[in-house]
mmCIF file of C-alpha atoms and ligand atoms in Angstrom:
data_model
loop_
_atom_site.group_PDB
_atom_site.id
_atom_site.type_symbol
_atom_site.label_atom_id
_atom_site.label_comp_id
_atom_site.label_asym_id
_atom_site.label_seq_id
_atom_site.Cartn_x
_atom_site.Cartn_y
_atom_site.Cartn_z
ATOM 1 C CA MET A 25 -38.347 -22.917 28.121
ATOM 2 C CA ASN A 26 -36.935 -19.483 27.007
ATOM 3 C CA PHE A 27 -37.174 -18.830 23.467
ATOM 4 C CA ILE A 28 -34.532 -17.086 22.132
ATOM 5 C CA ASP A 29 -35.376 -15.779 19.167
ATOM 6 C CA LYS A 30 -34.065 -12.052 17.934
ATOM 7 C CA ALA A 31 -30.293 -11.672 16.988
ATOM 8 C CA ARG A 32 -27.371 -9.413 15.908
ATOM 9 C CA ILE A 33 -24.627 -10.041 14.070
ATOM 10 C CA SER A 34 -21.850 -8.687 11.741
ATOM 11 C CA ILE A 35 -21.566 -10.194 8.553
ATOM 12 C CA PHE A 36 -18.255 -9.335 5.972
ATOM 13 C CA ALA A 37 -17.815 -11.116 2.891
ATOM 14 C CA GLY A 38 -14.292 -11.689 1.661
ATOM 15 C CA LYS A 39 -12.134 -9.001 -0.152
ATOM 16 C CA GLY A 40 -11.468 -9.712 -3.878
ATOM 17 C CA GLY A 41 -7.784 -11.037 -4.316
ATOM 18 C CA ASP A 42 -5.497 -8.240 -5.887
ATOM 19 C CA GLY A 43 -3.966 -8.301 -9.595
ATOM 20 C CA CYS A 44 -0.535 -8.937 -9.794
ATOM 21 C CA VAL A 45 1.895 -6.969 -11.944
ATOM 22 C CA SER A 46 4.774 -9.693 -13.411
ATOM 23 C CA PHE A 47 6.521 -10.040 -16.595
ATOM 24 C CA ARG A 48 7.761 -12.851 -18.108
ATOM 25 C CA ARG A 49 11.255 -13.904 -17.584
ATOM 26 C CA GLU A 50 13.198 -15.926 -20.597
ATOM 27 C CA LYS A 51 16.255 -16.725 -21.241
ATOM 28 C CA TYR A 52 17.790 -13.796 -23.284
ATOM 29 C CA VAL A 53 14.726 -12.228 -22.915
ATOM 30 C CA PRO A 54 15.487 -9.586 -19.603
ATOM 31 C CA LYS A 55 11.948 -7.997 -19.674
ATOM 32 C CA GLY A 56 9.120 -10.137 -21.614
ATOM 33 C CA GLY A 57 5.754 -9.388 -22.004
ATOM 34 C CA PRO A 58 3.328 -8.864 -18.933
ATOM 35 C CA ASP A 59 1.989 -11.812 -17.059
ATOM 36 C CA GLY A 60 0.377 -10.399 -14.037
ATOM 37 C CA GLY A 61 -2.364 -12.836 -13.379
ATOM 38 C CA ASN A 62 -5.969 -11.308 -11.690
ATOM 39 C CA GLY A 63 -7.149 -12.075 -8.082
ATOM 40 C CA GLY A 64 -9.195 -14.892 -6.906
ATOM 41 C CA LYS A 65 -13.074 -13.148 -5.850
ATOM 42 C CA GLY A 66 -14.019 -12.505 -2.160
ATOM 43 C CA GLY A 67 -16.199 -15.244 -1.044
ATOM 44 C CA ASP A 68 -20.046 -14.798 -0.289
ATOM 45 C CA VAL A 69 -21.727 -15.254 2.783
ATOM 46 C CA PHE A 70 -25.135 -16.800 2.477
ATOM 47 C CA PHE A 71 -27.629 -18.224 5.255
ATOM 48 C CA ILE A 72 -29.138 -21.639 4.730
ATOM 49 C CA GLY A 73 -31.945 -22.968 6.236
ATOM 50 C CA ASP A 74 -31.303 -25.958 8.644
ATOM 51 C CA SER A 75 -34.483 -28.044 10.340
ATOM 52 C CA SER A 76 -32.258 -29.368 12.794
ATOM 53 C CA ILE A 77 -31.591 -25.977 14.496
ATOM 54 C CA ASN A 78 -34.564 -24.721 16.490
ATOM 55 C CA SER A 79 -33.309 -21.203 17.603
ATOM 56 C CA LEU A 80 -30.796 -18.703 17.469
ATOM 57 C CA LEU A 81 -28.769 -19.461 20.391
ATOM 58 C CA GLN A 82 -25.632 -20.152 18.558
ATOM 59 C CA PHE A 83 -25.574 -16.379 17.818
ATOM 60 C CA HIS A 84 -25.156 -15.272 21.134
ATOM 61 C CA TYR A 85 -22.243 -17.059 21.016
ATOM 62 C CA ARG A 86 -20.870 -15.552 18.138
ATOM 63 C CA GLN A 87 -21.360 -12.556 16.427
ATOM 64 C CA LYS A 88 -19.163 -11.562 13.476
ATOM 65 C CA PHE A 89 -18.739 -14.000 10.464
ATOM 66 C CA LYS A 90 -16.458 -13.516 7.977
ATOM 67 C CA ALA A 91 -16.089 -15.676 4.226
ATOM 68 C CA LYS A 92 -12.610 -15.731 3.122
ATOM 69 C CA ASN A 93 -10.886 -13.738 0.900
ATOM 70 C CA GLY A 94 -9.714 -13.697 -2.719
ATOM 71 C CA LYS A 95 -5.763 -14.737 -3.558
ATOM 72 C CA PRO A 96 -3.870 -12.255 -5.883
ATOM 73 C CA GLY A 97 -3.029 -13.335 -9.105
ATOM 74 C CA SER A 98 0.439 -14.021 -9.546
ATOM 75 C CA GLY A 99 2.933 -14.842 -12.441
ATOM 76 C CA SER A 100 2.465 -16.384 -15.766
ATOM 77 C CA ASN A 101 -0.604 -15.552 -15.751
ATOM 78 C CA LYS A 102 -2.002 -17.424 -13.073
ATOM 79 C CA THR A 103 -5.569 -16.585 -11.131
ATOM 80 C CA GLY A 104 -5.949 -16.239 -7.759
ATOM 81 C CA SER A 105 -8.188 -18.902 -6.053
ATOM 82 C CA ASN A 106 -11.899 -17.176 -5.044
ATOM 83 C CA GLY A 107 -12.001 -17.146 -1.413
ATOM 84 C CA GLU A 108 -14.332 -19.386 0.096
ATOM 85 C CA ASP A 109 -17.969 -18.533 0.782
ATOM 86 C CA LEU A 110 -19.266 -18.420 3.816
ATOM 87 C CA VAL A 111 -22.565 -20.745 4.667
ATOM 88 C CA ILE A 112 -24.085 -19.830 8.481
ATOM 89 C CA HIS A 113 -26.946 -22.711 9.140
ATOM 90 C CA VAL A 114 -29.987 -20.798 10.869
ATOM 91 C CA PRO A 115 -33.080 -22.411 11.747
ATOM 92 C CA LEU A 116 -36.759 -22.827 9.581
ATOM 93 C CA GLY A 117 -38.829 -19.308 9.979
ATOM 94 C CA THR A 118 -35.588 -17.027 10.407
ATOM 95 C CA GLN A 119 -36.177 -13.399 9.563
ATOM 96 C CA VAL A 120 -33.511 -11.335 7.978
ATOM 97 C CA SER A 121 -33.120 -7.899 7.771
ATOM 98 C CA LEU A 122 -30.300 -5.517 7.083
ATOM 99 C CA GLU A 123 -29.029 -2.511 8.920
ATOM 100 C CA LYS A 124 -28.357 -0.151 6.423
ATOM 101 C CA ILE A 125 -26.294 3.806 6.841
ATOM 102 C CA ASP A 126 -27.752 6.166 4.334
ATOM 103 C CA GLU A 127 -23.835 7.691 3.096
ATOM 104 C CA ASN A 128 -25.046 11.166 2.785
ATOM 105 C CA THR A 129 -27.413 11.375 5.175
ATOM 106 C CA GLN A 130 -26.302 8.880 7.684
ATOM 107 C CA GLU A 131 -29.638 8.017 8.600
ATOM 108 C CA LYS A 132 -30.488 4.425 9.707
ATOM 109 C CA SER A 133 -32.945 2.180 8.185
ATOM 110 C CA ILE A 134 -33.845 -1.581 7.946
ATOM 111 C CA GLU A 135 -34.364 -3.325 5.190
ATOM 112 C CA TYR A 136 -35.908 -6.608 5.712
ATOM 113 C CA ILE A 137 -34.743 -9.524 3.400
ATOM 114 C CA GLY A 138 -36.930 -11.825 3.929
ATOM 115 C CA GLU A 139 -37.898 -15.562 5.475
ATOM 116 C CA ILE A 140 -36.154 -18.920 5.216
ATOM 117 C CA LEU A 141 -38.410 -21.245 5.533
ATOM 118 C CA GLU A 142 -37.044 -24.475 3.944
ATOM 119 C CA ASP A 143 -34.875 -26.810 4.815
ATOM 120 C CA LYS A 144 -31.429 -25.935 2.486
ATOM 121 C CA GLU A 145 -33.349 -23.031 0.936
ATOM 122 C CA LEU A 146 -30.333 -20.766 0.849
ATOM 123 C CA ILE A 147 -30.217 -16.526 0.247
ATOM 124 C CA LEU A 148 -26.938 -14.619 -1.050
ATOM 125 C CA ILE A 149 -26.886 -11.857 2.349
ATOM 126 C CA ALA A 150 -23.197 -10.122 1.226
ATOM 127 C CA LYS A 151 -21.619 -10.377 -1.966
ATOM 128 C CA GLY A 152 -17.482 -10.865 -2.221
ATOM 129 C CA GLY A 153 -15.509 -8.606 -3.518
ATOM 130 C CA LEU A 154 -14.326 -7.991 -7.184
ATOM 131 C CA PRO A 155 -11.289 -9.391 -7.893
ATOM 132 C CA GLY A 156 -8.390 -6.724 -9.299
ATOM 133 C CA LYS A 157 -6.845 -7.479 -12.902
ATOM 134 C CA GLY A 158 -3.592 -8.446 -13.348
ATOM 135 C CA ASN A 159 -1.104 -6.071 -15.642
ATOM 136 C CA ALA A 160 -1.804 -8.426 -18.569
ATOM 137 C CA SER A 161 -5.122 -7.720 -18.402
ATOM 138 C CA PHE A 162 -4.469 -3.912 -19.975
ATOM 139 C CA VAL A 163 -2.327 -4.819 -22.598
ATOM 140 C CA SER A 164 -3.822 -2.993 -25.760
ATOM 141 C CA SER A 165 -2.210 -1.875 -29.299
ATOM 142 C CA THR A 166 -1.290 1.081 -27.592
ATOM 143 C CA ARG A 167 0.310 -0.146 -24.346
ATOM 144 C CA GLN A 168 2.420 -3.268 -24.953
ATOM 145 C CA SER A 169 3.932 -3.676 -21.585
ATOM 146 C CA PRO A 170 1.714 -2.177 -18.661
ATOM 147 C CA ASP A 171 3.310 -1.999 -15.018
ATOM 148 C CA PHE A 172 0.298 -1.346 -13.011
ATOM 149 C CA ALA A 173 -2.622 -3.907 -11.907
ATOM 150 C CA THR A 174 -5.830 -3.231 -9.436
ATOM 151 C CA GLU A 175 -6.512 -4.012 -6.026
ATOM 152 C CA GLY A 176 -9.304 -6.553 -4.781
ATOM 153 C CA LYS A 177 -12.747 -4.701 -4.194
ATOM 154 C CA GLU A 178 -13.703 -5.181 -0.667
ATOM 155 C CA GLY A 179 -16.748 -7.213 0.302
ATOM 156 C CA GLU A 180 -19.707 -6.131 1.510
ATOM 157 C CA THR A 181 -20.349 -6.214 5.232
ATOM 158 C CA PHE A 182 -23.681 -5.896 7.010
ATOM 159 C CA ASN A 183 -25.320 -5.914 10.390
ATOM 160 C CA VAL A 184 -27.682 -8.229 10.465
ATOM 161 C CA ARG A 185 -30.581 -8.670 12.405
ATOM 162 C CA LEU A 186 -32.716 -12.334 12.485
ATOM 163 C CA GLU A 187 -35.495 -12.814 14.196
ATOM 164 C CA LEU A 188 -37.786 -16.390 14.456
ATOM 165 C CA LYS A 189 -40.852 -16.367 14.952
ATOM 166 C CA LEU A 190 -41.228 -19.855 16.076
ATOM 167 C CA LEU A 191 -43.154 -22.353 13.815
ATOM 168 C CA ALA A 192 -45.635 -24.121 16.279
ATOM 169 C CA ASP A 193 -46.657 -27.682 15.710
ATOM 170 C CA VAL A 194 -49.413 -27.792 17.326
ATOM 171 C CA GLY A 195 -51.728 -24.998 17.512
ATOM 172 C CA LEU A 196 -55.070 -24.899 20.218
ATOM 173 C CA ILE A 197 -58.009 -23.416 19.377
ATOM 174 C CA GLY A 198 -60.750 -22.536 21.268
ATOM 175 C CA TYR A 199 -63.584 -20.186 22.656
ATOM 176 C CA PRO A 200 -62.493 -17.717 25.453
ATOM 177 C CA ASN A 201 -62.393 -18.622 28.907
ATOM 178 C CA ALA A 202 -61.734 -23.057 27.335
ATOM 179 C CA GLY A 203 -59.157 -23.651 29.756
ATOM 180 C CA LYS A 204 -55.890 -23.535 26.577
ATOM 181 C CA SER A 205 -53.557 -21.520 28.616
ATOM 182 C CA THR A 206 -53.986 -24.433 31.561
ATOM 183 C CA LEU A 207 -53.635 -27.123 29.302
ATOM 184 C CA LEU A 208 -50.773 -25.369 27.822
ATOM 185 C CA SER A 209 -48.833 -25.235 30.974
ATOM 186 C CA ARG A 210 -49.683 -28.648 31.968
ATOM 187 C CA LEU A 211 -48.255 -30.056 28.743
ATOM 188 C CA THR A 212 -45.357 -27.639 28.298
ATOM 189 C CA LYS A 213 -43.076 -25.697 30.703
ATOM 190 C CA ALA A 214 -44.455 -22.894 29.733
ATOM 191 C CA ASN A 215 -46.555 -20.611 32.653
ATOM 192 C CA PRO A 216 -48.850 -18.257 30.570
ATOM 193 C CA LYS A 217 -51.406 -15.956 32.428
ATOM 194 C CA VAL A 218 -54.445 -18.016 33.433
ATOM 195 C CA GLY A 219 -57.011 -15.760 33.813
ATOM 196 C CA ALA A 220 -61.261 -16.144 34.845
ATOM 197 C CA TYR A 221 -62.138 -13.872 32.221
ATOM 198 C CA PRO A 222 -62.174 -13.924 28.560
ATOM 199 C CA PHE A 223 -59.460 -12.583 26.407
ATOM 200 C CA THR A 224 -56.433 -13.269 29.011
ATOM 201 C CA THR A 225 -54.235 -14.498 26.432
ATOM 202 C CA LEU A 226 -53.737 -11.183 23.933
ATOM 203 C CA ILE A 227 -51.167 -12.583 22.464
ATOM 204 C CA PRO A 228 -49.579 -16.103 21.260
ATOM 205 C CA ASN A 229 -47.676 -18.537 24.273
ATOM 206 C CA LEU A 230 -45.307 -21.384 22.949
ATOM 207 C CA GLY A 231 -44.671 -23.961 25.108
ATOM 208 C CA VAL A 232 -42.244 -27.041 23.955
ATOM 209 C CA LEU A 233 -43.414 -30.696 25.111
ATOM 210 C CA PHE A 234 -40.206 -33.017 24.905
ATOM 211 C CA SER A 235 -41.647 -35.647 22.562
ATOM 212 C CA GLY A 236 -38.143 -37.940 23.204
ATOM 213 C CA TYR A 237 -37.948 -38.425 19.611
ATOM 214 C CA ASP A 238 -35.133 -36.100 17.572
ATOM 215 C CA ASN A 239 -37.567 -33.374 17.354
ATOM 216 C CA ASP A 240 -39.417 -31.947 20.427
ATOM 217 C CA ILE A 241 -42.893 -30.439 19.999
ATOM 218 C CA VAL A 242 -43.748 -26.813 20.048
ATOM 219 C CA ILE A 243 -47.498 -26.124 20.962
ATOM 220 C CA ALA A 244 -49.068 -22.444 20.822
ATOM 221 C CA ASP A 245 -51.542 -21.138 23.127
ATOM 222 C CA ILE A 246 -53.364 -18.212 21.156
ATOM 223 C CA PRO A 247 -56.439 -15.992 21.721
ATOM 224 C CA GLY A 248 -59.851 -17.143 22.026
ATOM 225 C CA LEU A 249 -61.509 -17.466 19.070
ATOM 226 C CA ILE A 250 -65.409 -16.064 19.057
ATOM 227 C CA GLU A 251 -67.642 -15.740 16.528
ATOM 228 C CA GLY A 252 -67.208 -12.629 14.285
ATOM 229 C CA ALA A 253 -63.403 -12.697 14.514
ATOM 230 C CA SER A 254 -63.285 -12.620 10.923
ATOM 231 C CA SER A 255 -65.128 -9.657 10.920
ATOM 232 C CA GLY A 256 -62.694 -8.170 13.418
ATOM 233 C CA LYS A 257 -64.614 -9.438 16.637
ATOM 234 C CA GLY A 258 -62.523 -9.934 20.284
ATOM 235 C CA MET A 259 -59.012 -10.333 19.339
ATOM 236 C CA GLY A 260 -59.455 -10.450 15.090
ATOM 237 C CA LEU A 261 -57.853 -13.326 13.401
ATOM 238 C CA ASP A 262 -54.451 -11.726 12.472
ATOM 239 C CA PHE A 263 -52.792 -13.779 15.330
ATOM 240 C CA LEU A 264 -53.645 -17.199 13.322
ATOM 241 C CA ARG A 265 -51.125 -16.600 11.364
ATOM 242 C CA HIS A 266 -48.722 -18.128 13.953
ATOM 243 C CA ILE A 267 -50.493 -21.336 13.346
ATOM 244 C CA GLU A 268 -50.162 -21.362 9.556
ATOM 245 C CA ARG A 269 -47.667 -23.840 9.641
ATOM 246 C CA THR A 270 -49.236 -26.558 12.395
ATOM 247 C CA LEU A 271 -49.325 -30.049 11.864
ATOM 248 C CA LEU A 272 -51.794 -30.447 13.817
ATOM 249 C CA LEU A 273 -54.717 -28.246 15.696
ATOM 250 C CA LEU A 274 -56.436 -29.431 18.587
ATOM 251 C CA PHE A 275 -59.922 -27.698 19.231
ATOM 252 C CA LEU A 276 -60.624 -27.292 23.372
ATOM 253 C CA LEU A 277 -64.259 -27.578 23.807
ATOM 254 C CA ASP A 278 -65.485 -26.418 27.233
ATOM 255 C CA PRO A 279 -68.479 -27.954 28.118
ATOM 256 C CA SER A 280 -69.447 -25.219 30.613
ATOM 257 C CA GLN A 281 -69.856 -22.655 27.873
ATOM 258 C CA ASP A 282 -71.871 -24.114 25.352
ATOM 259 C CA SER A 283 -72.936 -26.918 23.416
ATOM 260 C CA ILE A 284 -69.962 -29.097 22.315
ATOM 261 C CA LYS A 285 -71.260 -29.454 19.050
ATOM 262 C CA LYS A 286 -72.203 -25.800 18.204
ATOM 263 C CA GLN A 287 -68.649 -24.683 19.730
ATOM 264 C CA TYR A 288 -66.420 -27.134 17.209
ATOM 265 C CA GLU A 289 -69.141 -25.354 14.113
ATOM 266 C CA LEU A 290 -68.082 -22.075 14.999
ATOM 267 C CA LEU A 291 -64.886 -22.301 15.078
ATOM 268 C CA LYS A 292 -64.001 -24.171 12.216
ATOM 269 C CA LYS A 293 -66.307 -21.655 10.420
ATOM 270 C CA GLU A 294 -64.487 -18.795 11.690
ATOM 271 C CA LEU A 295 -60.774 -20.752 11.085
ATOM 272 C CA SER A 296 -62.454 -21.322 7.519
ATOM 273 C CA SER A 297 -62.939 -17.299 6.820
ATOM 274 C CA PHE A 298 -59.272 -16.888 7.810
ATOM 275 C CA ASN A 299 -57.652 -19.781 5.602
ATOM 276 C CA GLU A 300 -59.894 -23.034 4.151
ATOM 277 C CA GLU A 301 -56.887 -25.252 4.701
ATOM 278 C CA ILE A 302 -56.367 -24.128 8.161
ATOM 279 C CA ALA A 303 -59.576 -25.276 8.880
ATOM 280 C CA ASN A 304 -59.705 -28.315 7.026
ATOM 281 C CA ARG A 305 -56.184 -29.511 8.700
ATOM 282 C CA THR A 306 -55.883 -33.034 10.982
ATOM 283 C CA HIS A 307 -57.699 -32.136 13.983
ATOM 284 C CA LEU A 308 -58.302 -33.403 17.473
ATOM 285 C CA LEU A 309 -61.445 -32.706 19.472
ATOM 286 C CA ILE A 310 -60.492 -32.038 22.660
ATOM 287 C CA LEU A 311 -63.104 -32.026 25.923
ATOM 288 C CA THR A 312 -61.732 -29.613 28.574
ATOM 289 C CA LYS A 313 -62.533 -29.245 31.860
ATOM 290 C CA SER A 314 -63.284 -33.077 32.707
ATOM 291 C CA ASP A 315 -63.565 -32.211 36.542
ATOM 292 C CA ILE A 316 -66.878 -30.233 36.070
ATOM 293 C CA LYS A 317 -68.352 -31.899 33.004
ATOM 294 C CA SER A 318 -70.856 -33.735 34.922
ATOM 295 C CA GLU A 319 -72.712 -30.764 35.892
ATOM 296 C CA PHE A 320 -72.863 -29.909 32.149
ATOM 297 C CA GLU A 321 -73.850 -33.161 30.396
ATOM 298 C CA ARG A 322 -76.502 -31.524 28.478
ATOM 299 C CA ASN A 323 -73.837 -29.484 26.397
ATOM 300 C CA CYS A 324 -71.922 -32.655 25.844
ATOM 301 C CA ASP A 325 -73.419 -33.269 22.457
ATOM 302 C CA ILE A 326 -70.646 -34.836 20.683
ATOM 303 C CA VAL A 327 -68.414 -37.156 21.029
ATOM 304 C CA CYS A 328 -64.428 -36.139 21.428
ATOM 305 C CA ASN A 329 -60.924 -37.491 21.235
ATOM 306 C CA LEU A 330 -60.758 -36.931 24.351
ATOM 307 C CA SER A 331 -61.791 -35.540 28.018
ATOM 308 C CA VAL A 332 -59.004 -34.227 29.754
ATOM 309 C CA SER A 333 -58.440 -31.619 32.911
ATOM 310 C CA GLY A 334 -55.909 -28.794 32.904
ATOM 311 C CA ILE A 335 -57.086 -28.483 37.178
ATOM 312 C CA THR A 336 -57.006 -32.299 38.075
ATOM 313 C CA GLY A 337 -54.892 -33.556 35.511
ATOM 314 C CA GLU A 338 -57.260 -36.066 34.189
ATOM 315 C CA ASN A 339 -55.861 -37.803 31.071
ATOM 316 C CA ILE A 340 -53.010 -35.669 30.123
ATOM 317 C CA ASP A 341 -50.104 -38.332 29.895
ATOM 318 C CA LYS A 342 -52.687 -40.001 27.415
ATOM 319 C CA LEU A 343 -53.025 -36.406 25.497
ATOM 320 C CA ILE A 344 -49.420 -36.718 25.745
ATOM 321 C CA LEU A 345 -49.328 -39.168 23.790
ATOM 322 C CA LEU A 346 -51.699 -38.789 20.935
ATOM 323 C CA ILE A 347 -50.257 -35.265 20.214
ATOM 324 C CA ILE A 348 -46.726 -37.216 19.938
ATOM 325 C CA GLY A 349 -48.458 -40.156 17.824
ATOM 326 C CA GLU A 350 -50.813 -37.334 15.755
ATOM 327 C CA VAL A 351 -47.283 -35.157 14.942
ATOM 328 C CA GLN A 352 -44.975 -37.801 14.424
ATOM 329 C CA LYS A 353 -47.561 -39.317 11.665
ATOM 330 C CA MET A 354 -47.492 -35.873 10.212
ATOM 331 C CA ARG A 355 -43.768 -35.485 10.175
ATOM 332 C CA GLU A 356 -43.245 -38.758 8.373
ATOM 333 C CA LYS A 357 -45.981 -37.846 6.164
ATOM 334 C CA GLU A 358 -43.991 -34.314 5.290
ATOM 335 C CA LYS A 359 -40.793 -36.278 4.725
ATOM 336 C CA GLU A 360 -42.499 -38.985 1.725
ATOM 337 C CA VAL A 361 -43.647 -35.580 -0.113
ATOM 338 C CA GLU A 362 -40.485 -34.541 -0.041
HETATM 339 N N1 GTP B 18 -62.774 -26.996 36.583
HETATM 340 C C1 GTP B 18 -61.827 -26.441 35.584
HETATM 341 N N2 GTP B 18 -61.393 -25.111 35.087
HETATM 342 C C2 GTP B 18 -60.445 -24.677 34.410
HETATM 343 C C3 GTP B 18 -59.749 -25.653 34.059
HETATM 344 N N3 GTP B 18 -59.110 -25.033 32.883
HETATM 345 C C4 GTP B 18 -58.938 -24.073 32.498
HETATM 346 N N4 GTP B 18 -60.260 -23.566 33.848
HETATM 347 C C5 GTP B 18 -60.369 -22.312 34.500
HETATM 348 O O1 GTP B 18 -60.694 -21.888 33.256
HETATM 349 C C6 GTP B 18 -60.585 -20.015 33.407
HETATM 350 C C7 GTP B 18 -60.168 -19.659 31.948
HETATM 351 O O2 GTP B 18 -58.457 -20.573 31.263
HETATM 352 P P1 GTP B 18 -57.603 -20.339 30.667
HETATM 353 O O3 GTP B 18 -56.421 -21.365 30.858
HETATM 354 O O4 GTP B 18 -56.894 -19.269 31.157
HETATM 355 O O5 GTP B 18 -58.405 -20.189 29.623
HETATM 356 P P2 GTP B 18 -57.803 -19.715 27.925
HETATM 357 O O6 GTP B 18 -58.802 -20.572 27.028
HETATM 358 O O7 GTP B 18 -56.690 -19.409 28.039
HETATM 359 O O8 GTP B 18 -58.345 -18.295 28.273
HETATM 360 P P3 GTP B 18 -58.485 -17.041 27.071
HETATM 361 O O9 GTP B 18 -56.465 -16.931 27.192
HETATM 362 O O10 GTP B 18 -59.100 -15.829 27.963
HETATM 363 O O11 GTP B 18 -58.898 -17.239 26.195
HETATM 364 C C8 GTP B 18 -59.446 -19.993 34.336
HETATM 365 O O12 GTP B 18 -60.364 -19.774 35.629
HETATM 366 C C9 GTP B 18 -59.222 -21.617 34.673
HETATM 367 O O13 GTP B 18 -58.558 -21.882 35.997
HETATM 368 C C10 GTP B 18 -60.133 -26.947 34.050
HETATM 369 O O14 GTP B 18 -59.402 -28.301 33.879
HETATM 370 N N5 GTP B 18 -60.742 -27.717 34.816
HETATM 371 MG MG1 MG B 19 -55.317 -17.972 27.260
#
């Protein structure tokens, strides 16, 4: 599965409506007092978080987004209606930056605005133009019949860069070489690099498990964790931010490397030093490489939830059901909290 996780779009807020020049018309009064109304405000452009979207795909089909202009004012002091706002739906986790050009030096820069994390979270990106004033607004003691009005201002326009850090639902944690990437390729259509050496995975891989429910499950395969990772050893811990929002962790324990109990304790300890809350998150203990387990019985010193093989496929179907069940449970719990 290919993730489209970057897009560049142009957004245009609406122009303010023009003010109106008008004079009251009454019988026997050829030119009554000024009654030209103000224009309406131009529509704003917002982004809104939408949990039902999970890619930036839509922006590959459409790149220009425009809010409506404000309507001009009219006679009898009628104010023009405001231009309708435009609300663009984006997936949760979308990071928004604006391209800016310095008016004097023409230098380009990128201004990071923020990340949209919550469903229905709304951020204002481009403000609509202010309305023009009708001639009635310019009446003063010295100016009884102004015959001018002002134009509405242009709305803001920006080129916007969107980046989606896919939010993984499930994180695979384990020593280097524990079989994390092999398992990801078994569970999903992802095709990460697998190697018979530690630290084959240098950046997180993501795969999607099609759950059959309305939301598919994104699984993150991350680099291996070793003792001292929290103090910078191995790949460090920075990549753990990719699993900060997972619902479920799978501890992949490799019988061919070390005592399973020790692996579990060490992984938990390193996770805790990154984030105590992550370390205590719901997790399952999965024994990997079950096809060669018998050679390493001595290392199997705690009972795991399941033992699987990414090579022979043993118990992969059971693992899929287990993951789907746990994730559904967690999602329902999340909904109850909301
Ligand atoms: N016998 C056996 N070997 C496996 C199994 N799963 C993975 N391996 C082997 O273990 C080695 C490491 O596999 P990877 O999937 O790259 O392990 P990883 O945990 O992603 O490793 P890093 O990315 O380096 O942390 C490779 O040589 C795999 O072929 C398994 O179920 N059985
Ligand atoms: Mg790997």
